[in-house]
Coordinates of N, CA and C in Angstrom, one line a residue:
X1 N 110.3 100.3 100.1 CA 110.2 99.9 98.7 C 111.6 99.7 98.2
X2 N 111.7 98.7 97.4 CA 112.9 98.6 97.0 C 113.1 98.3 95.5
X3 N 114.6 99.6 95.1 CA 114.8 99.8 93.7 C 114.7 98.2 93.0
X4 N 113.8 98.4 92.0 CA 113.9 97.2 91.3 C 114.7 96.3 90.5
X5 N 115.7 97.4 90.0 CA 116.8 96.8 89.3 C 118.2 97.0 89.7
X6 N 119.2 97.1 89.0 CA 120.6 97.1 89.6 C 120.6 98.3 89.6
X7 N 121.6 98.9 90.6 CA 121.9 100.1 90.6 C 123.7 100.1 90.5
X8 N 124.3 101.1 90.3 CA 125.7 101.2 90.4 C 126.2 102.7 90.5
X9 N 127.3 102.3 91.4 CA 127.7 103.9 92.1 C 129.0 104.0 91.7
X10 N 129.9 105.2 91.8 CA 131.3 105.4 91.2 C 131.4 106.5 92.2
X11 N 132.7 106.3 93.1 CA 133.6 107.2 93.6 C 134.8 107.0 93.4
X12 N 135.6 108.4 94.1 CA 136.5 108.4 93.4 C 137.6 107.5 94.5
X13 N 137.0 107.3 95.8 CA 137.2 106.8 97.0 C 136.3 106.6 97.7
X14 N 136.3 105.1 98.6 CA 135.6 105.1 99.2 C 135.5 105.0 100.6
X15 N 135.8 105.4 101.2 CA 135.9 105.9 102.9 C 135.2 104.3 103.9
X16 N 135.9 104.4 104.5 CA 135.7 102.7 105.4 C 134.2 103.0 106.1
X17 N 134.3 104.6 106.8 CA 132.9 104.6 107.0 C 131.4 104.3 106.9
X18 N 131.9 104.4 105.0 CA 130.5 104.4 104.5 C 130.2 103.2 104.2
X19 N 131.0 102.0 104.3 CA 130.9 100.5 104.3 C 129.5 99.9 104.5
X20 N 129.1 100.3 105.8 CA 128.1 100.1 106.4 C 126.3 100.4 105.6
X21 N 126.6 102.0 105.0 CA 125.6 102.5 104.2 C 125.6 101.5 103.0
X22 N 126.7 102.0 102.3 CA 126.3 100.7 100.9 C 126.0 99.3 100.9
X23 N 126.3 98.8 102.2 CA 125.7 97.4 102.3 C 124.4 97.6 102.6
X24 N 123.6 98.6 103.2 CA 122.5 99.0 103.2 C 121.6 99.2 101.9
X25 N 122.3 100.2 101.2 CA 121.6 100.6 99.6 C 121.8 98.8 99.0
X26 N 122.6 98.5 98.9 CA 122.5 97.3 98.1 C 121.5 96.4 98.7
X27 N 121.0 96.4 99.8 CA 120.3 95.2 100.4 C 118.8 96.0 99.9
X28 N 118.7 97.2 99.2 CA 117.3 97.9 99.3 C 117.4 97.8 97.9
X29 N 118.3 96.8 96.6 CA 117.9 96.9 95.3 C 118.1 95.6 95.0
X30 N 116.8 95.3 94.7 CA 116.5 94.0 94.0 C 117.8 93.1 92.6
X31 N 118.1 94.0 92.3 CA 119.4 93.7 91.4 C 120.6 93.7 91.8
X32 N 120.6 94.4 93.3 CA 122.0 94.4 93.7 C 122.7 96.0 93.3
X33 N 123.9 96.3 94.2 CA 124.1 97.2 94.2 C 125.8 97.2 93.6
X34 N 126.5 97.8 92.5 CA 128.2 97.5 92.0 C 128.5 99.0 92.6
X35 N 130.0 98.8 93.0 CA 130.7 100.0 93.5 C 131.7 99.6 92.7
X36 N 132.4 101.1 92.1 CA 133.1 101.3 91.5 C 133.9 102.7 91.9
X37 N 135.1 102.4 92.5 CA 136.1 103.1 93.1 C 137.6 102.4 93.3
X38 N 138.4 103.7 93.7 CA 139.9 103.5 93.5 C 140.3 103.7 94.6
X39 N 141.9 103.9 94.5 CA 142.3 104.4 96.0 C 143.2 105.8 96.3
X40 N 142.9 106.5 96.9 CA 143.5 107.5 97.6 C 144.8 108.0 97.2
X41 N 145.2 109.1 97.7 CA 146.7 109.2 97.5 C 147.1 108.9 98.8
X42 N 148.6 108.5 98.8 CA 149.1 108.6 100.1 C 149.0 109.3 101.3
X43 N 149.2 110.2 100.4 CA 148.8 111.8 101.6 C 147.7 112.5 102.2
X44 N 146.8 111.3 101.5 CA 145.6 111.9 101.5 C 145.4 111.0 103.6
X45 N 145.7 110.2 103.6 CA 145.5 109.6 104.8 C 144.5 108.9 105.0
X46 N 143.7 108.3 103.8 CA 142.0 108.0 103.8 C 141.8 106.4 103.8
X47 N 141.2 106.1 105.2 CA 141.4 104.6 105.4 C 139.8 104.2 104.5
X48 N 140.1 103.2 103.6 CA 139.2 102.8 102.1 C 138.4 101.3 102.5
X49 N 137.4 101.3 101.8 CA 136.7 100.1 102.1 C 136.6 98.9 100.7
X50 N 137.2 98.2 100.7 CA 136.9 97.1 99.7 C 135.7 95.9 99.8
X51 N 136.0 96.1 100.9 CA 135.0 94.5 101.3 C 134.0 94.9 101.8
X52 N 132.8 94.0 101.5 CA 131.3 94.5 101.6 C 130.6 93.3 101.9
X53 N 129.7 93.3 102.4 CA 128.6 92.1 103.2 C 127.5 91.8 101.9
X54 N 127.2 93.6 101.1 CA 126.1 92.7 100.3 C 126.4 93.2 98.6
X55 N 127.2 94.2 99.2 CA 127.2 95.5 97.8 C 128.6 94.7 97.1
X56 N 128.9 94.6 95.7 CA 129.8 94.1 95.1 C 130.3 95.0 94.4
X57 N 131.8 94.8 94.8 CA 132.8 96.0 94.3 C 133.8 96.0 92.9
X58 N 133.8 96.4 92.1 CA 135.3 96.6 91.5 C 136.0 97.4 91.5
X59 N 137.7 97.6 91.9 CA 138.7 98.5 91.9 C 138.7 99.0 90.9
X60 N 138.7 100.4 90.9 CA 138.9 101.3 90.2 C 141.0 101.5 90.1
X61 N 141.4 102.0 88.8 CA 142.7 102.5 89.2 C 142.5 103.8 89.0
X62 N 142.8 104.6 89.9 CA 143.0 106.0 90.3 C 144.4 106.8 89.4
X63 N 144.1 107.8 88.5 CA 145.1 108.3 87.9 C 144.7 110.1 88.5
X64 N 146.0 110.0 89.5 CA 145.7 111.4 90.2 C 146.6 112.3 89.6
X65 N 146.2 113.5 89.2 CA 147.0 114.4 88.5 C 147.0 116.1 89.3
X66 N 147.8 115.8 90.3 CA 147.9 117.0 91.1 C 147.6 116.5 92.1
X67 N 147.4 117.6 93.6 CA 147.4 116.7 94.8 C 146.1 117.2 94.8
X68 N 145.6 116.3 95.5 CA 143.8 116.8 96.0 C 143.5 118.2 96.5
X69 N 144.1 118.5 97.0 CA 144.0 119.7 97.5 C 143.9 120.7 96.7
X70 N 144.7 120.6 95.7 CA 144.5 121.9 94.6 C 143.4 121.9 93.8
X71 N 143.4 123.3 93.7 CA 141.9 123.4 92.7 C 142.7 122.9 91.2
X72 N 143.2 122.6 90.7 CA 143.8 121.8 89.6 C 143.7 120.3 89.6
X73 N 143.4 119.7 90.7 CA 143.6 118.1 91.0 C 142.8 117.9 90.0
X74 N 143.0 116.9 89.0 CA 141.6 115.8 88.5 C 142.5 114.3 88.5
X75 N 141.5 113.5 88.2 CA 141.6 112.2 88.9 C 140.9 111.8 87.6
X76 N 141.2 110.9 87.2 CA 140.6 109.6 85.8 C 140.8 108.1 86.1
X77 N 139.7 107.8 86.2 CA 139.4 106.3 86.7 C 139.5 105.3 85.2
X78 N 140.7 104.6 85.3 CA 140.4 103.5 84.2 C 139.5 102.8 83.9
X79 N 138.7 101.9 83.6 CA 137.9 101.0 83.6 C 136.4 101.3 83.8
X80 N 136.1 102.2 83.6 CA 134.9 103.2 84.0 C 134.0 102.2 82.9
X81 N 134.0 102.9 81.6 CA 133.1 101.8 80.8 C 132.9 100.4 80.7
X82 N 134.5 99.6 80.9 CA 134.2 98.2 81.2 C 133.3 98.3 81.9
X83 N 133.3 98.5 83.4 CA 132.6 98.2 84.3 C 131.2 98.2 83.9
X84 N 131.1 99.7 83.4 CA 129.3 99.7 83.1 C 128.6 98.5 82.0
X85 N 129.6 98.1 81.5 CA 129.3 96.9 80.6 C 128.9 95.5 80.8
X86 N 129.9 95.4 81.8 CA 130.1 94.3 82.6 C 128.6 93.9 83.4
X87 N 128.4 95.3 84.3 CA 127.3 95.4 85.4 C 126.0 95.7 84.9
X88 N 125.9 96.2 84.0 CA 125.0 96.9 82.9 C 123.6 97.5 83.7
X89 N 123.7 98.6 84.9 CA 123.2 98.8 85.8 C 122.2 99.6 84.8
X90 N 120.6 100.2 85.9 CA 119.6 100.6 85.3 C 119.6 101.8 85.5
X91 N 120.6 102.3 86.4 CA 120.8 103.6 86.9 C 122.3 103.6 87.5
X92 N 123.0 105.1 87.1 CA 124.0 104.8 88.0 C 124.1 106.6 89.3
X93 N 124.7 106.7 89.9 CA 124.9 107.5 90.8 C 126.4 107.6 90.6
X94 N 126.9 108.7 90.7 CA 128.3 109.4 90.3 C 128.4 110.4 91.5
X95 N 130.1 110.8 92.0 CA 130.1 111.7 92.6 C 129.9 113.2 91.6
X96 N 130.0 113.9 92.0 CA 129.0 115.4 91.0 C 130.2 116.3 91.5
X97 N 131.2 115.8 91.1 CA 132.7 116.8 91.0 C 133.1 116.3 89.2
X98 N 133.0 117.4 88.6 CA 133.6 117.5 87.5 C 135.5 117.4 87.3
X99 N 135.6 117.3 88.1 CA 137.1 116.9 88.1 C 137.5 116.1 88.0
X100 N 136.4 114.6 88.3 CA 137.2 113.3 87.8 C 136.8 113.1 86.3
X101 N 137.6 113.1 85.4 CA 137.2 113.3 84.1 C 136.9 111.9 83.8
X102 N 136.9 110.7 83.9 CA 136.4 109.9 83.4 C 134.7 109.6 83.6
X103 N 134.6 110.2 84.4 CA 132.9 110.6 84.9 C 132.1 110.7 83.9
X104 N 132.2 111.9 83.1 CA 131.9 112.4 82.0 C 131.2 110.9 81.1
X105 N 132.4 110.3 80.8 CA 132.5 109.3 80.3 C 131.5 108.1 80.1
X106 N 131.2 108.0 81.5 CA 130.7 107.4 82.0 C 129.0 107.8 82.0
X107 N 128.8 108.8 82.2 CA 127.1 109.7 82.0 C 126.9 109.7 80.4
X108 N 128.1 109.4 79.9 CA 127.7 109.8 78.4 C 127.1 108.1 77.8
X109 N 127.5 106.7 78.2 CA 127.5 105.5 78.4 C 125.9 105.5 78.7
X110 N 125.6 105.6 79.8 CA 124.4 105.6 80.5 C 123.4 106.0 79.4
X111 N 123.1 107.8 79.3 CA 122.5 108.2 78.5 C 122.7 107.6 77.0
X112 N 123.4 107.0 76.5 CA 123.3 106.7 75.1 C 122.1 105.2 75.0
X113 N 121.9 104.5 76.5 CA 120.9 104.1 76.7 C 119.9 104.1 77.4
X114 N 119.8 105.8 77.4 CA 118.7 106.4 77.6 C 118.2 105.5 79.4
X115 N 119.1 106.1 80.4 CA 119.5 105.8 82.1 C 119.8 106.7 82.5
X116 N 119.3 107.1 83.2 CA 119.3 108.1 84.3 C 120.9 107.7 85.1
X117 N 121.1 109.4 85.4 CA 122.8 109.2 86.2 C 122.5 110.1 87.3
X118 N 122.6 110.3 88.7 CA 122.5 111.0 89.2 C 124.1 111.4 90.0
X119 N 124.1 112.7 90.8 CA 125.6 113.2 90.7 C 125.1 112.9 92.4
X120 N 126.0 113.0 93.5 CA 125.4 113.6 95.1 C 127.3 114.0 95.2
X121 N 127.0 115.2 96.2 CA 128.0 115.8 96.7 C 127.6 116.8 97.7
X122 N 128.4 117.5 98.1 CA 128.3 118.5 99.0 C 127.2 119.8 98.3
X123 N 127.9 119.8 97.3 CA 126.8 121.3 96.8 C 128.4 122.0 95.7
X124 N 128.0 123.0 95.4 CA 128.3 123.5 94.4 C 128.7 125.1 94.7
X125 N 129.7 125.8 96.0 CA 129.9 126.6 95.6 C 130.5 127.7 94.7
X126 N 130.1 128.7 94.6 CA 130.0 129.6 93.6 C 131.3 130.1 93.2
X127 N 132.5 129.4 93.9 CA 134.2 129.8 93.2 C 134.6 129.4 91.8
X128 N 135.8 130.0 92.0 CA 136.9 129.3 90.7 C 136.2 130.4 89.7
X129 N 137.2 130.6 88.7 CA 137.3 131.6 87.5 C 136.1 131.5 86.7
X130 N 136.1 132.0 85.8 CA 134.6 131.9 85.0 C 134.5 130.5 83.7
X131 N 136.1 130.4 83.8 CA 135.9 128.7 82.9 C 135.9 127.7 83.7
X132 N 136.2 127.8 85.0 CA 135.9 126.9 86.1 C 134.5 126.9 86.5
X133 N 133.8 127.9 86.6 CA 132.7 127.7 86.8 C 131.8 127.0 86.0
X134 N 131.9 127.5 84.1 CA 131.6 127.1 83.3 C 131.3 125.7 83.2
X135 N 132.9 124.9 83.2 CA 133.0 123.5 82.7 C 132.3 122.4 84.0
X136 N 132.2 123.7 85.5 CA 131.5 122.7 86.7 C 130.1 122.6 86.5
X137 N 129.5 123.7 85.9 CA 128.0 124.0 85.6 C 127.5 122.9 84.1
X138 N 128.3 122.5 83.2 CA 128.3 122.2 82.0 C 128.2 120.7 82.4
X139 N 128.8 120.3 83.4 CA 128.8 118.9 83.7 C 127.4 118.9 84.7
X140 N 127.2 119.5 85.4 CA 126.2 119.5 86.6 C 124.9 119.1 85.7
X141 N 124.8 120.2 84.8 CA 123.9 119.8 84.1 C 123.6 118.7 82.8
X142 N 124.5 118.1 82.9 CA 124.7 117.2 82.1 C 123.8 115.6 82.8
X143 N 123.8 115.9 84.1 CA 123.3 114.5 85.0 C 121.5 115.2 85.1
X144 N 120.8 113.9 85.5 CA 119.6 114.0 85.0 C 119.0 114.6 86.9
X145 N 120.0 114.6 87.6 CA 119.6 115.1 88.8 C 120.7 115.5 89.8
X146 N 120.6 115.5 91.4 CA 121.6 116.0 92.0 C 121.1 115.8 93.0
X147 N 121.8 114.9 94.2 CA 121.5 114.5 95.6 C 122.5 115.1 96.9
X148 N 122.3 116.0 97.3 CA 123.3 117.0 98.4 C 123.3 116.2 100.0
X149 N 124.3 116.6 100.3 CA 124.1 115.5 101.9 C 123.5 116.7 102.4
X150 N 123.4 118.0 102.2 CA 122.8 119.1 103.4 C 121.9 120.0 102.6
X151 N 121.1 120.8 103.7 CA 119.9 122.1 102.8 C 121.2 122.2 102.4
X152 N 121.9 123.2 103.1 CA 122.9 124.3 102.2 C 123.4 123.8 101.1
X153 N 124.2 122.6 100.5 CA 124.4 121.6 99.4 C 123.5 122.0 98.6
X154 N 122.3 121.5 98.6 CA 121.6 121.4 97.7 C 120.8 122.8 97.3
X155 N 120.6 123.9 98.6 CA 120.3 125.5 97.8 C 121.5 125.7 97.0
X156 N 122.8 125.5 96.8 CA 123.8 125.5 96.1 C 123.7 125.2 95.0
X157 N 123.2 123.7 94.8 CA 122.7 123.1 93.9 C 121.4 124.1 93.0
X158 N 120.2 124.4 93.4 CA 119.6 125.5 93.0 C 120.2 126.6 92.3
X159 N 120.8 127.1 93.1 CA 121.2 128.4 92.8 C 121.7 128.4 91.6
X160 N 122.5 127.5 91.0 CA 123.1 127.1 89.6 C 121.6 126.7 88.6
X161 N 120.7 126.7 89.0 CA 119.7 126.4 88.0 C 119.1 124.9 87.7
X162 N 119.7 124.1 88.6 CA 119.4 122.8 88.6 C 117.7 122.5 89.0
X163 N 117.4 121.4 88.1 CA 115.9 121.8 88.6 C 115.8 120.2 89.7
X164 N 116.4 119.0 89.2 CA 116.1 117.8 90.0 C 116.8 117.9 91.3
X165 N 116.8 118.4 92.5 CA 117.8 118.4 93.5 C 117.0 117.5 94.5
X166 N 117.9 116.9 95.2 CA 117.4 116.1 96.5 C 117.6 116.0 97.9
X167 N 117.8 115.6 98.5 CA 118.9 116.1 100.0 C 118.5 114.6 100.3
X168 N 120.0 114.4 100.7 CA 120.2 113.0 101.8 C 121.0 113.4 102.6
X169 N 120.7 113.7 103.8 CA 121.6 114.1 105.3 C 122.8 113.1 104.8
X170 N 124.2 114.0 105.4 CA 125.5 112.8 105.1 C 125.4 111.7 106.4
X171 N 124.6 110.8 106.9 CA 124.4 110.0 108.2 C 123.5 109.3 107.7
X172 N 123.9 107.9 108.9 CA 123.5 106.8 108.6 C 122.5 106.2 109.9

C-alpha cells in the first residue's frame, strides 16, 4: 500500500548508506518523497548522500555548535521552513534528537496545519541532568509519534510515557 500523498523527512545528515532506503520510501509515496539534510563536520568522517534515483533532495546548511560528540553539540538547519513551504508535504518524519533546534521549528509549521510529524531514532536513554532530560522529554512529546530502529529504542521510548511508538529494524 502506498502513502498517498507527499511525504518529507529532515536529517541532520544523511549517510550514503541509506541512499538506497529512501529511494525505496519515495517509490512507496504517491507524492513523492523530499529529503531535507546538511553536511557533517569534518571530523565526523561521514561519507553523505545527495543524489537519489527517486527521492528529491534539498541541502540543508548545517550550523554545528560544538563537536558532535559532546552532550552540548546542537546543530540548526537553515532553510527548514522554506523548505516545508516549498514541498508542502502531508506528513513529515524528523530525527527525534532535540538537539537540532531548528526541528522544533519545523513540528511547530506542520502542526499549525494540523500534520502529523513523526521523530525515529535510536531510543531515548535515560541520561543527562534533570533540564536535559526535561527539554529531551518536552520535545519527544511534542511529535505526534516515535519510530525506533530496535525493541530496546523503542521500550526507551515507552518508558518516557510516549504512547505512539513503532519499531523499524535499522536494515534494509
Amino acid at each position: 500500500m502506498k502513502f498517498p500523498r507527499r511525504l518529507a523527512l529532515q536529517q541532520r545528515v544523511i549517510p550514503a548508506y541509506r541512499s538506497p532506503f529512501f529511494d525505496l520510501l519515495a517509490r512507496a509515496c504517491e507524492g513523492g518523497l523530499t529529503l531535507f539534510a546538511g553536511q557533517p563536520l569534518s571530523v565526523e568522517s561521514i561519507p553523505t548522500a545527495t543524489d537519489f534515483a527517486a527521492a528529491d533532495f534539498t541541502p540543508a546548511r548545517n550550523r554545528h555548535f560544538r563537536d558532535p560528540q559532546s552532550s552540548l553539540y546542537q546543530c540548526w538547519q537553515d532553510g527548514i521552513t522554506n523548505w516545508l513551504e516549498r514541498e508542502n508535504p502531508a506528513a513529515l518524519i524528523v530525527e527525534a534528537n532535540p538537539r537540532y533546534l531548528s526541528t522544533r521549528r519545523a513540528v511547530n509549521w506542520m502542526h499549525a496545519r494540523n500534520r502529523p510529524v513523526l521523530g525515529w531514532g535510536l531510543g531515548s536513554p535515560r541520561g543527562g541532568n534533570p533540564i536535559e532530560r526535561r527539554f529531551r522529554l518536552n520535545f519527544l512529546r511534542s511529535l505526534d509519534g516515535v519510530i525506533a530502529y530496535s525493541r530496546r529504542g523503542a521500550e526507551e521510548y515507552r518508558a518516557l510515557g510516549l504512547g505512539r511508538v513503532f519499531t523499524a529494524f535499522n536494515a534494509v
